């Protein structure tokens, strides 16, 4: 007698139990295939590192690897926020400009002997928060497309940074402020430490909290989320606020690392952040994406830049390679999921 | 009859369509295993089986949407390789999909001519006048009262379904696959569809008909093929089957007592609607629903039933009227308000309003109720959530690989079970169900009827919108009939009379009755 629960088992995990040895081998291969398509992006990273390690020995040294992490930390912080935004089926083009505005505002409060360190930090994050909140309100309440709203913010925030500084970089920052970007904690550069904290925070938020689940729900089917009693507007506003604050963090980290804040900081970073998320498997259609994927995406970009530098490939060529990799990654992703 | 192109070894005439040894698996999980199907010209062939049996998958292989792993397909005796929907259409195969998938931002006629737009010879641009004309003619033939210029997204599910039917028929195919074409339409439209099918049959067109409605199958089908668990079970002439044997072949067990109705005490009024109005949609709707009662909302498509319940649930605004829950006025402005008042709405359109198709079974099941699974209101207790998801999967016999399978890859009926589970998990006091058994197989239907009855017994208030009269008659304590946005009749269970309910649904208590399917 076949009971429904038996049927469930047959189609469940122990498929192998009802297969012949030959079938089982095929099944093993299939499983490997599935594993690869799911973690393909990780293999790509490992492969990339392996190849570079072989053809350029100085690449695979602890110092260089840590250097790569430091290089990607700013983009990476932005990319974590971008991932959350893209999962809601949105996009944020203004992060590079918000980064600049936060940086110049924070820096202007960070001259030696002026204020305690907390003041410039709060100013930087506060500027990001306000810009993010404005994005969020316009997108959630007036139902404007995120692309349009953040495109406007991208131009406006850059303009504000220029107005605020009269177009001149802010120099002469306190040692305490500079330490954020140049200091170490247990041998690890502080920007990397901050990046790792942002990653952990992002993973926790997306995968272990109610808020995170609602982010996926809004991106997957906004109407169904609303029917389920979720205040979709509130979620959207919080998401863009989060992204704004992270842009503020990135602004502080970047300006303290280069020990000055130019209103031109972070130009084009929004595209790198989006690229990291997309290479990492976040779907621009919404509802799909992970922080770990994005981190791998950022690492691929970072490793590639660094490796090509070491091989003395010109930065012009690097751009071409990077562009190709982005399209290739999305293509592979589509292929592996398109079958399902 | 012309000379048959080929004959099979048994000396029988080669059927028009022959599918053989078809196997298919998704991500290593077998869904079809050595399935066969033979369909003749001018035959209406029913494809039956439980939710998840593989009916849609088999048909999607025929329509070029999925690729088979193994097997052969012969058309008219010729081996064919169908690699895309375009190719299927070229071979004369068109399909009405179970999960309606129109381009919502395009107009109705743009949808109908999608991918084969008529071009003006002079200017080489799309000839939208011709599009409109032909659409109007097509709709005229089929008695569809939808404007060709209307945006697809503005249509009701039922209207969309009629448009999809019209679209499939307009391809002048040799094989038309209809995957649950009547899941959203009622009486008159169903009768119209059957008339059309007879016409197609007379023209020698083969129709493959998938439905969970037994009456329909026995009314129009000549031959029946049964699938179970992705395997071929049986093919016979429809007259060799009776209802019970067909069901037991499908399910592999017997179904007794489809409507387990027990008499429950009618408690106090829990939901009271007074003078609810939305101009142009429904007008002055008033009714009371009691604790322990199953109240039915009957009527034809477009009568405004879904709109009324969506307004109660805060999904639409109203132009007047009050809603009282447990005697107190409830200001319901959003679904969140309704949920706070203990109201649940299981919507009729699971794809649009019910589910997040990209998310897993678990994530969908727990969504409404997530707070209960969270520490400090925010941090999800994954262990408890997983455990509950597994329990629900067992309880509702949700046919999924595991709790992580994306809901979009489940069979249609299985998706409906996920919607039910998601709402009932929240333990609401007032449960509004809008077409709760749409697309659900007989076995699961019996289970869901059982669940509804049990909920009423435990003191819940049930309001059920249904177009299936047997369901209303079998399950409800009382029924309210809507016609053109107004209440046109109310009947107590002891006065239930099919004729009178149908007449009220037609809005003319003394007029002639028409054929009411199911
Ligand atoms: N794209 C997919 N990926 C993974 N599994 C799938 C996919 N499509 C279908 N399935 C699985 O295949 C099985 C058969 O599904 P199918 O839709 O063919 O069933 P059905 O007989 O049409 O059921 P229903 O009556 O509910 O519509 C189900 O278990 C379903 O989960
Ligand atoms: Mg189906």
mmCIF file of N, CA, C and O in Angstrom, chain A residues 56-131:
data_model
loop_
_atom_site.group_PDB
_atom_site.id
_atom_site.type_symbol
_atom_site.label_atom_id
_atom_site.label_comp_id
_atom_site.label_asym_id
_atom_site.label_seq_id
_atom_site.Cartn_x
_atom_site.Cartn_y
_atom_site.Cartn_z
ATOM 1 N N UNK A 56 52.138 34.299 -10.996
ATOM 2 C CA UNK A 56 52.763 35.457 -10.369
ATOM 3 C C UNK A 56 52.926 35.211 -8.884
ATOM 4 O O UNK A 56 52.061 35.537 -8.092
ATOM 5 N N UNK A 57 54.078 34.575 -8.513
ATOM 6 C CA UNK A 57 54.294 34.175 -7.112
ATOM 7 C C UNK A 57 54.044 35.267 -6.082
ATOM 8 O O UNK A 57 53.471 34.984 -5.030
ATOM 9 N N UNK A 58 54.443 36.527 -6.313
ATOM 10 C CA UNK A 58 54.205 37.530 -5.267
ATOM 11 C C UNK A 58 52.718 37.763 -4.997
ATOM 12 O O UNK A 58 52.352 38.357 -3.982
ATOM 13 N N UNK A 59 51.867 37.296 -5.924
ATOM 14 C CA UNK A 59 50.439 37.480 -5.709
ATOM 15 C C UNK A 59 49.965 36.736 -4.464
ATOM 16 O O UNK A 59 49.222 37.260 -3.642
ATOM 17 N N UNK A 60 50.458 35.476 -4.349
ATOM 18 C CA UNK A 60 49.921 34.641 -3.279
ATOM 19 C C UNK A 60 50.755 34.773 -2.011
ATOM 20 O O UNK A 60 51.339 33.820 -1.510
ATOM 21 N N UNK A 61 50.850 35.964 -1.471
ATOM 22 C CA UNK A 61 51.508 36.178 -0.188
ATOM 23 C C UNK A 61 50.485 36.808 0.742
ATOM 24 O O UNK A 61 49.554 37.493 0.285
ATOM 25 N N UNK A 62 50.661 36.555 2.033
ATOM 26 C CA UNK A 62 49.702 37.066 3.012
ATOM 27 C C UNK A 62 49.559 38.573 2.870
ATOM 28 O O UNK A 62 48.452 39.112 2.870
ATOM 29 N N UNK A 63 50.700 39.245 2.693
ATOM 30 C CA UNK A 63 50.656 40.704 2.614
ATOM 31 C C UNK A 63 49.784 41.164 1.452
ATOM 32 O O UNK A 63 48.951 42.052 1.577
ATOM 33 N N UNK A 64 49.980 40.501 0.309
ATOM 34 C CA UNK A 64 49.214 40.920 -0.862
ATOM 35 C C UNK A 64 47.732 40.593 -0.716
ATOM 36 O O UNK A 64 46.853 41.372 -1.111
ATOM 37 N N UNK A 65 47.454 39.424 -0.148
ATOM 38 C CA UNK A 65 46.046 39.039 -0.012
ATOM 39 C C UNK A 65 45.327 40.010 0.921
ATOM 40 O O UNK A 65 44.189 40.412 0.671
ATOM 41 N N UNK A 66 45.998 40.397 1.995
ATOM 42 C CA UNK A 66 45.387 41.371 2.904
ATOM 43 C C UNK A 66 45.215 42.711 2.210
ATOM 44 O O UNK A 66 44.218 43.409 2.384
ATOM 45 N N UNK A 67 46.181 43.009 1.335
ATOM 46 C CA UNK A 67 46.093 44.243 0.570
ATOM 47 C C UNK A 67 44.848 44.239 -0.321
ATOM 48 O O UNK A 67 44.145 45.242 -0.446
ATOM 49 N N UNK A 68 44.590 43.089 -0.915
ATOM 50 C CA UNK A 68 43.395 42.983 -1.770
ATOM 51 C C UNK A 68 42.152 43.270 -0.944
ATOM 52 O O UNK A 68 41.269 44.026 -1.352
ATOM 53 N N UNK A 69 42.104 42.675 0.232
ATOM 54 C CA UNK A 69 40.943 42.893 1.091
ATOM 55 C C UNK A 69 40.772 44.370 1.403
ATOM 56 O O UNK A 69 39.662 44.892 1.404
ATOM 57 N N UNK A 70 41.904 45.024 1.660
ATOM 58 C CA UNK A 70 41.789 46.443 1.964
ATOM 59 C C UNK A 70 41.303 47.221 0.746
ATOM 60 O O UNK A 70 40.485 48.112 0.841
ATOM 61 N N UNK A 71 41.803 46.805 -0.416
ATOM 62 C CA UNK A 71 41.384 47.507 -1.629
ATOM 63 C C UNK A 71 39.884 47.372 -1.888
ATOM 64 O O UNK A 71 39.256 48.287 -2.392
ATOM 65 N N UNK A 72 39.321 46.216 -1.569
ATOM 66 C CA UNK A 72 37.898 46.049 -1.891
ATOM 67 C C UNK A 72 36.981 46.473 -0.751
ATOM 68 O O UNK A 72 35.763 46.455 -0.902
ATOM 69 N N UNK A 73 37.565 46.862 0.394
ATOM 70 C CA UNK A 73 36.692 47.081 1.550
ATOM 71 C C UNK A 73 35.646 48.167 1.306
ATOM 72 O O UNK A 73 34.478 48.007 1.678
ATOM 73 N N UNK A 74 36.010 49.259 0.659
ATOM 74 C CA UNK A 74 35.052 50.350 0.450
ATOM 75 C C UNK A 74 33.945 49.920 -0.513
ATOM 76 O O UNK A 74 32.751 50.034 -0.211
ATOM 77 N N UNK A 75 34.344 49.376 -1.669
ATOM 78 C CA UNK A 75 33.354 48.859 -2.624
ATOM 79 C C UNK A 75 32.501 47.779 -1.952
ATOM 80 O O UNK A 75 31.290 47.711 -2.135
ATOM 81 N N UNK A 76 33.171 46.941 -1.169
ATOM 82 C CA UNK A 76 32.471 45.834 -0.515
ATOM 83 C C UNK A 76 31.386 46.319 0.439
ATOM 84 O O UNK A 76 30.288 45.769 0.471
ATOM 85 N N UNK A 77 31.692 47.361 1.213
ATOM 86 C CA UNK A 77 30.701 47.908 2.141
ATOM 87 C C UNK A 77 29.492 48.410 1.350
ATOM 88 O O UNK A 77 28.332 48.142 1.703
ATOM 89 N N UNK A 78 29.756 49.117 0.266
ATOM 90 C CA UNK A 78 28.658 49.594 -0.577
ATOM 91 C C UNK A 78 27.886 48.422 -1.180
ATOM 92 O O UNK A 78 26.661 48.454 -1.291
ATOM 93 N N UNK A 79 28.613 47.382 -1.567
ATOM 94 C CA UNK A 79 27.979 46.248 -2.243
ATOM 95 C C UNK A 79 27.032 45.491 -1.314
ATOM 96 O O UNK A 79 26.015 44.957 -1.757
ATOM 97 N N UNK A 80 27.355 45.437 -0.029
ATOM 98 C CA UNK A 80 26.454 44.771 0.917
ATOM 99 C C UNK A 80 25.105 45.502 0.930
ATOM 100 O O UNK A 80 24.041 44.881 0.827
ATOM 101 N N UNK A 81 25.164 46.826 1.008
ATOM 102 C CA UNK A 81 23.921 47.603 0.972
ATOM 103 C C UNK A 81 23.208 47.443 -0.359
ATOM 104 O O UNK A 81 21.988 47.284 -0.420
ATOM 105 N N UNK A 82 23.988 47.460 -1.419
ATOM 106 C CA UNK A 82 23.408 47.336 -2.754
ATOM 107 C C UNK A 82 22.673 46.003 -2.915
ATOM 108 O O UNK A 82 21.622 45.937 -3.535
ATOM 109 N N UNK A 83 23.230 44.963 -2.325
ATOM 110 C CA UNK A 83 22.590 43.653 -2.406
ATOM 111 C C UNK A 83 21.190 43.713 -1.810
ATOM 112 O O UNK A 83 20.219 43.234 -2.407
ATOM 113 N N UNK A 84 21.091 44.312 -0.637
ATOM 114 C CA UNK A 84 19.787 44.409 0.017
ATOM 115 C C UNK A 84 18.813 45.198 -0.865
ATOM 116 O O UNK A 84 17.667 44.819 -1.065
ATOM 117 N N UNK A 85 19.314 46.309 -1.423
ATOM 118 C CA UNK A 85 18.470 47.135 -2.292
ATOM 119 C C UNK A 85 18.008 46.334 -3.517
ATOM 120 O O UNK A 85 16.824 46.329 -3.871
ATOM 121 N N UNK A 86 18.933 45.642 -4.140
ATOM 122 C CA UNK A 86 18.586 44.925 -5.379
ATOM 123 C C UNK A 86 17.626 43.769 -5.084
ATOM 124 O O UNK A 86 16.764 43.459 -5.901
ATOM 125 N N UNK A 87 17.740 43.150 -3.920
ATOM 126 C CA UNK A 87 16.801 42.077 -3.581
ATOM 127 C C UNK A 87 15.369 42.614 -3.536
ATOM 128 O O UNK A 87 14.424 41.907 -3.873
ATOM 129 N N UNK A 88 15.193 43.889 -3.168
ATOM 130 C CA UNK A 88 13.837 44.450 -3.190
ATOM 131 C C UNK A 88 13.417 44.857 -4.605
ATOM 132 O O UNK A 88 12.436 45.561 -4.779
ATOM 133 N N UNK A 89 14.171 44.419 -5.605
ATOM 134 C CA UNK A 89 13.913 44.778 -7.005
ATOM 135 C C UNK A 89 14.200 46.256 -7.251
ATOM 136 O O UNK A 89 13.653 46.842 -8.175
ATOM 137 N N UNK A 90 15.056 46.839 -6.432
ATOM 138 C CA UNK A 90 15.434 48.235 -6.631
ATOM 139 C C UNK A 90 16.863 48.359 -7.115
ATOM 140 O O UNK A 90 17.488 47.369 -7.507
ATOM 141 N N UNK A 91 17.358 49.580 -7.105
ATOM 142 C CA UNK A 91 18.761 49.831 -7.444
ATOM 143 C C UNK A 91 19.120 51.173 -6.815
ATOM 144 O O UNK A 91 18.233 52.016 -6.644
ATOM 145 N N UNK A 92 20.391 51.347 -6.422
ATOM 146 C CA UNK A 92 20.795 52.634 -5.867
ATOM 147 C C UNK A 92 22.026 53.149 -6.600
ATOM 148 O O UNK A 92 23.126 52.655 -6.398
ATOM 149 N N UNK A 93 21.797 54.131 -7.451
ATOM 150 C CA UNK A 93 22.890 54.695 -8.234
ATOM 151 C C UNK A 93 23.600 55.811 -7.490
ATOM 152 O O UNK A 93 24.608 56.323 -7.949
ATOM 153 N N UNK A 94 23.070 56.209 -6.329
ATOM 154 C CA UNK A 94 23.583 57.415 -5.673
ATOM 155 C C UNK A 94 24.659 57.133 -4.634
ATOM 156 O O UNK A 94 25.162 58.058 -4.012
ATOM 157 N N UNK A 95 25.038 55.858 -4.437
ATOM 158 C CA UNK A 95 25.951 55.555 -3.327
ATOM 159 C C UNK A 95 27.303 56.233 -3.457
ATOM 160 O O UNK A 95 27.873 56.695 -2.465
ATOM 161 N N UNK A 96 27.827 56.322 -4.681
ATOM 162 C CA UNK A 96 29.126 56.970 -4.867
ATOM 163 C C UNK A 96 29.080 58.443 -4.462
ATOM 164 O O UNK A 96 29.975 58.953 -3.785
ATOM 165 N N UNK A 97 27.999 59.111 -4.837
ATOM 166 C CA UNK A 97 27.852 60.528 -4.507
ATOM 167 C C UNK A 97 27.590 60.734 -3.021
ATOM 168 O O UNK A 97 28.120 61.658 -2.405
ATOM 169 N N UNK A 98 26.779 59.863 -2.449
ATOM 170 C CA UNK A 98 26.516 59.976 -1.006
ATOM 171 C C UNK A 98 27.807 59.757 -0.235
ATOM 172 O O UNK A 98 28.090 60.438 0.759
ATOM 173 N N UNK A 99 28.603 58.803 -0.737
ATOM 174 C CA UNK A 99 29.917 58.558 -0.123
ATOM 175 C C UNK A 99 30.723 59.865 -0.096
ATOM 176 O O UNK A 99 31.274 60.248 0.940
ATOM 177 N N UNK A 100 30.754 60.573 -1.211
ATOM 178 C CA UNK A 100 31.537 61.803 -1.291
ATOM 179 C C UNK A 100 30.989 62.867 -0.343
ATOM 180 O O UNK A 100 31.740 63.506 0.394
ATOM 181 N N UNK A 101 29.677 63.037 -0.338
ATOM 182 C CA UNK A 101 29.070 64.049 0.530
ATOM 183 C C UNK A 101 29.358 63.735 2.001
ATOM 184 O O UNK A 101 29.746 64.623 2.784
ATOM 185 N N UNK A 102 29.176 62.460 2.377
ATOM 186 C CA UNK A 102 29.472 62.063 3.760
ATOM 187 C C UNK A 102 30.935 62.324 4.077
ATOM 188 O O UNK A 102 31.270 62.805 5.164
ATOM 189 N N UNK A 103 31.808 61.984 3.139
ATOM 190 C CA UNK A 103 33.245 62.129 3.386
ATOM 191 C C UNK A 103 33.623 63.594 3.619
ATOM 192 O O UNK A 103 34.302 63.923 4.599
ATOM 193 N N UNK A 104 33.179 64.490 2.740
ATOM 194 C CA UNK A 104 33.586 65.894 2.908
ATOM 195 C C UNK A 104 32.967 66.500 4.169
ATOM 196 O O UNK A 104 33.603 67.292 4.869
ATOM 197 N N UNK A 105 31.726 66.107 4.478
ATOM 198 C CA UNK A 105 31.110 66.664 5.681
ATOM 199 C C UNK A 105 31.801 66.153 6.929
ATOM 200 O O UNK A 105 32.108 66.921 7.849
ATOM 201 N N UNK A 106 32.067 64.841 6.965
ATOM 202 C CA UNK A 106 32.768 64.280 8.126
ATOM 203 C C UNK A 106 34.135 64.928 8.267
ATOM 204 O O UNK A 106 34.528 65.369 9.360
ATOM 205 N N UNK A 107 34.852 65.026 7.155
ATOM 206 C CA UNK A 107 36.226 65.540 7.196
ATOM 207 C C UNK A 107 36.265 66.979 7.702
ATOM 208 O O UNK A 107 37.196 67.380 8.414
ATOM 209 N N UNK A 108 35.234 67.759 7.344
ATOM 210 C CA UNK A 108 35.245 69.157 7.750
ATOM 211 C C UNK A 108 35.089 69.310 9.268
ATOM 212 O O UNK A 108 35.313 70.386 9.808
ATOM 213 N N UNK A 109 34.690 68.247 9.934
ATOM 214 C CA UNK A 109 34.619 68.270 11.401
ATOM 215 C C UNK A 109 35.776 67.512 12.043
ATOM 216 O O UNK A 109 35.745 67.224 13.223
ATOM 217 N N UNK A 110 36.738 67.113 11.226
ATOM 218 C CA UNK A 110 37.793 66.224 11.724
ATOM 219 C C UNK A 110 39.169 66.887 11.741
ATOM 220 O O UNK A 110 40.180 66.195 11.759
ATOM 221 N N UNK A 111 39.228 68.207 11.719
ATOM 222 C CA UNK A 111 40.539 68.848 11.791
ATOM 223 C C UNK A 111 41.126 68.656 13.187
ATOM 224 O O UNK A 111 40.395 68.541 14.164
ATOM 225 N N UNK A 112 42.467 68.636 13.277
ATOM 226 C CA UNK A 112 43.095 68.341 14.570
ATOM 227 C C UNK A 112 42.647 69.304 15.664
ATOM 228 O O UNK A 112 42.501 70.510 15.421
ATOM 229 N N UNK A 113 42.367 68.772 16.828
ATOM 230 C CA UNK A 113 42.033 69.571 17.994
ATOM 231 C C UNK A 113 40.682 70.250 17.926
ATOM 232 O O UNK A 113 40.382 71.144 18.709
ATOM 233 N N UNK A 114 39.831 69.847 16.986
ATOM 234 C CA UNK A 114 38.571 70.544 16.798
ATOM 235 C C UNK A 114 37.442 69.896 17.620
ATOM 236 O O UNK A 114 36.933 70.464 18.576
ATOM 237 N N UNK A 115 37.036 68.677 17.250
ATOM 238 C CA UNK A 115 35.969 67.964 17.966
ATOM 239 C C UNK A 115 36.461 66.575 18.326
ATOM 240 O O UNK A 115 37.386 66.061 17.710
ATOM 241 N N UNK A 116 35.822 65.942 19.281
ATOM 242 C CA UNK A 116 36.134 64.523 19.512
ATOM 243 C C UNK A 116 35.744 63.706 18.279
ATOM 244 O O UNK A 116 34.846 64.099 17.519
ATOM 245 N N UNK A 117 36.397 62.546 18.109
ATOM 246 C CA UNK A 117 36.234 61.723 16.910
ATOM 247 C C UNK A 117 34.782 61.381 16.599
ATOM 248 O O UNK A 117 34.366 61.289 15.440
ATOM 249 N N UNK A 118 34.000 61.226 17.663
ATOM 250 C CA UNK A 118 32.625 60.799 17.456
ATOM 251 C C UNK A 118 31.837 61.793 16.595
ATOM 252 O O UNK A 118 30.936 61.405 15.850
ATOM 253 N N UNK A 119 32.191 63.078 16.681
ATOM 254 C CA UNK A 119 31.429 64.098 15.939
ATOM 255 C C UNK A 119 31.536 63.905 14.419
ATOM 256 O O UNK A 119 30.521 63.778 13.735
ATOM 257 N N UNK A 120 32.766 63.886 13.882
ATOM 258 C CA UNK A 120 32.837 63.657 12.433
ATOM 259 C C UNK A 120 32.185 62.328 12.006
ATOM 260 O O UNK A 120 31.562 62.260 10.943
ATOM 261 N N UNK A 121 32.319 61.298 12.841
ATOM 262 C CA UNK A 121 31.704 60.013 12.484
ATOM 263 C C UNK A 121 30.194 60.160 12.360
ATOM 264 O O UNK A 121 29.580 59.728 11.388
ATOM 265 N N UNK A 122 29.599 60.819 13.365
ATOM 266 C CA UNK A 122 28.144 60.973 13.355
ATOM 267 C C UNK A 122 27.691 61.839 12.186
ATOM 268 O O UNK A 122 26.674 61.581 11.561
ATOM 269 N N UNK A 123 28.492 62.881 11.904
ATOM 270 C CA UNK A 123 28.142 63.751 10.778
ATOM 271 C C UNK A 123 28.161 62.943 9.468
ATOM 272 O O UNK A 123 27.247 63.028 8.648
ATOM 273 N N UNK A 124 29.208 62.132 9.318
ATOM 274 C CA UNK A 124 29.325 61.326 8.095
ATOM 275 C C UNK A 124 28.171 60.364 7.930
ATOM 276 O O UNK A 124 27.507 60.311 6.892
ATOM 277 N N UNK A 125 27.907 59.576 8.986
ATOM 278 C CA UNK A 125 26.817 58.607 8.896
ATOM 279 C C UNK A 125 25.477 59.317 8.780
ATOM 280 O O UNK A 125 24.581 58.869 8.067
ATOM 281 N N UNK A 126 25.354 60.468 9.488
ATOM 282 C CA UNK A 126 24.102 61.225 9.457
ATOM 283 C C UNK A 126 23.788 61.719 8.046
ATOM 284 O O UNK A 126 22.653 61.640 7.591
ATOM 285 N N UNK A 127 24.813 62.217 7.357
ATOM 286 C CA UNK A 127 24.594 62.700 5.993
ATOM 287 C C UNK A 127 24.090 61.553 5.111
ATOM 288 O O UNK A 127 23.146 61.715 4.321
ATOM 289 N N UNK A 128 24.722 60.399 5.273
ATOM 290 C CA UNK A 128 24.285 59.228 4.502
ATOM 291 C C UNK A 128 22.853 58.857 4.827
ATOM 292 O O UNK A 128 22.048 58.565 3.928
ATOM 293 N N UNK A 129 22.528 58.898 6.117
ATOM 294 C CA UNK A 129 21.185 58.532 6.555
ATOM 295 C C UNK A 129 20.131 59.446 5.939
ATOM 296 O O UNK A 129 19.110 58.980 5.426
ATOM 297 N N UNK A 130 20.415 60.734 5.958
ATOM 298 C CA UNK A 130 19.427 61.683 5.427
ATOM 299 C C UNK A 130 19.210 61.457 3.927
ATOM 300 O O UNK A 130 18.072 61.391 3.452
ATOM 301 N N UNK A 131 20.302 61.312 3.199
ATOM 302 C CA UNK A 131 20.170 61.073 1.757
ATOM 303 C C UNK A 131 19.405 59.772 1.492
ATOM 304 O O UNK A 131 18.519 59.708 0.633
#
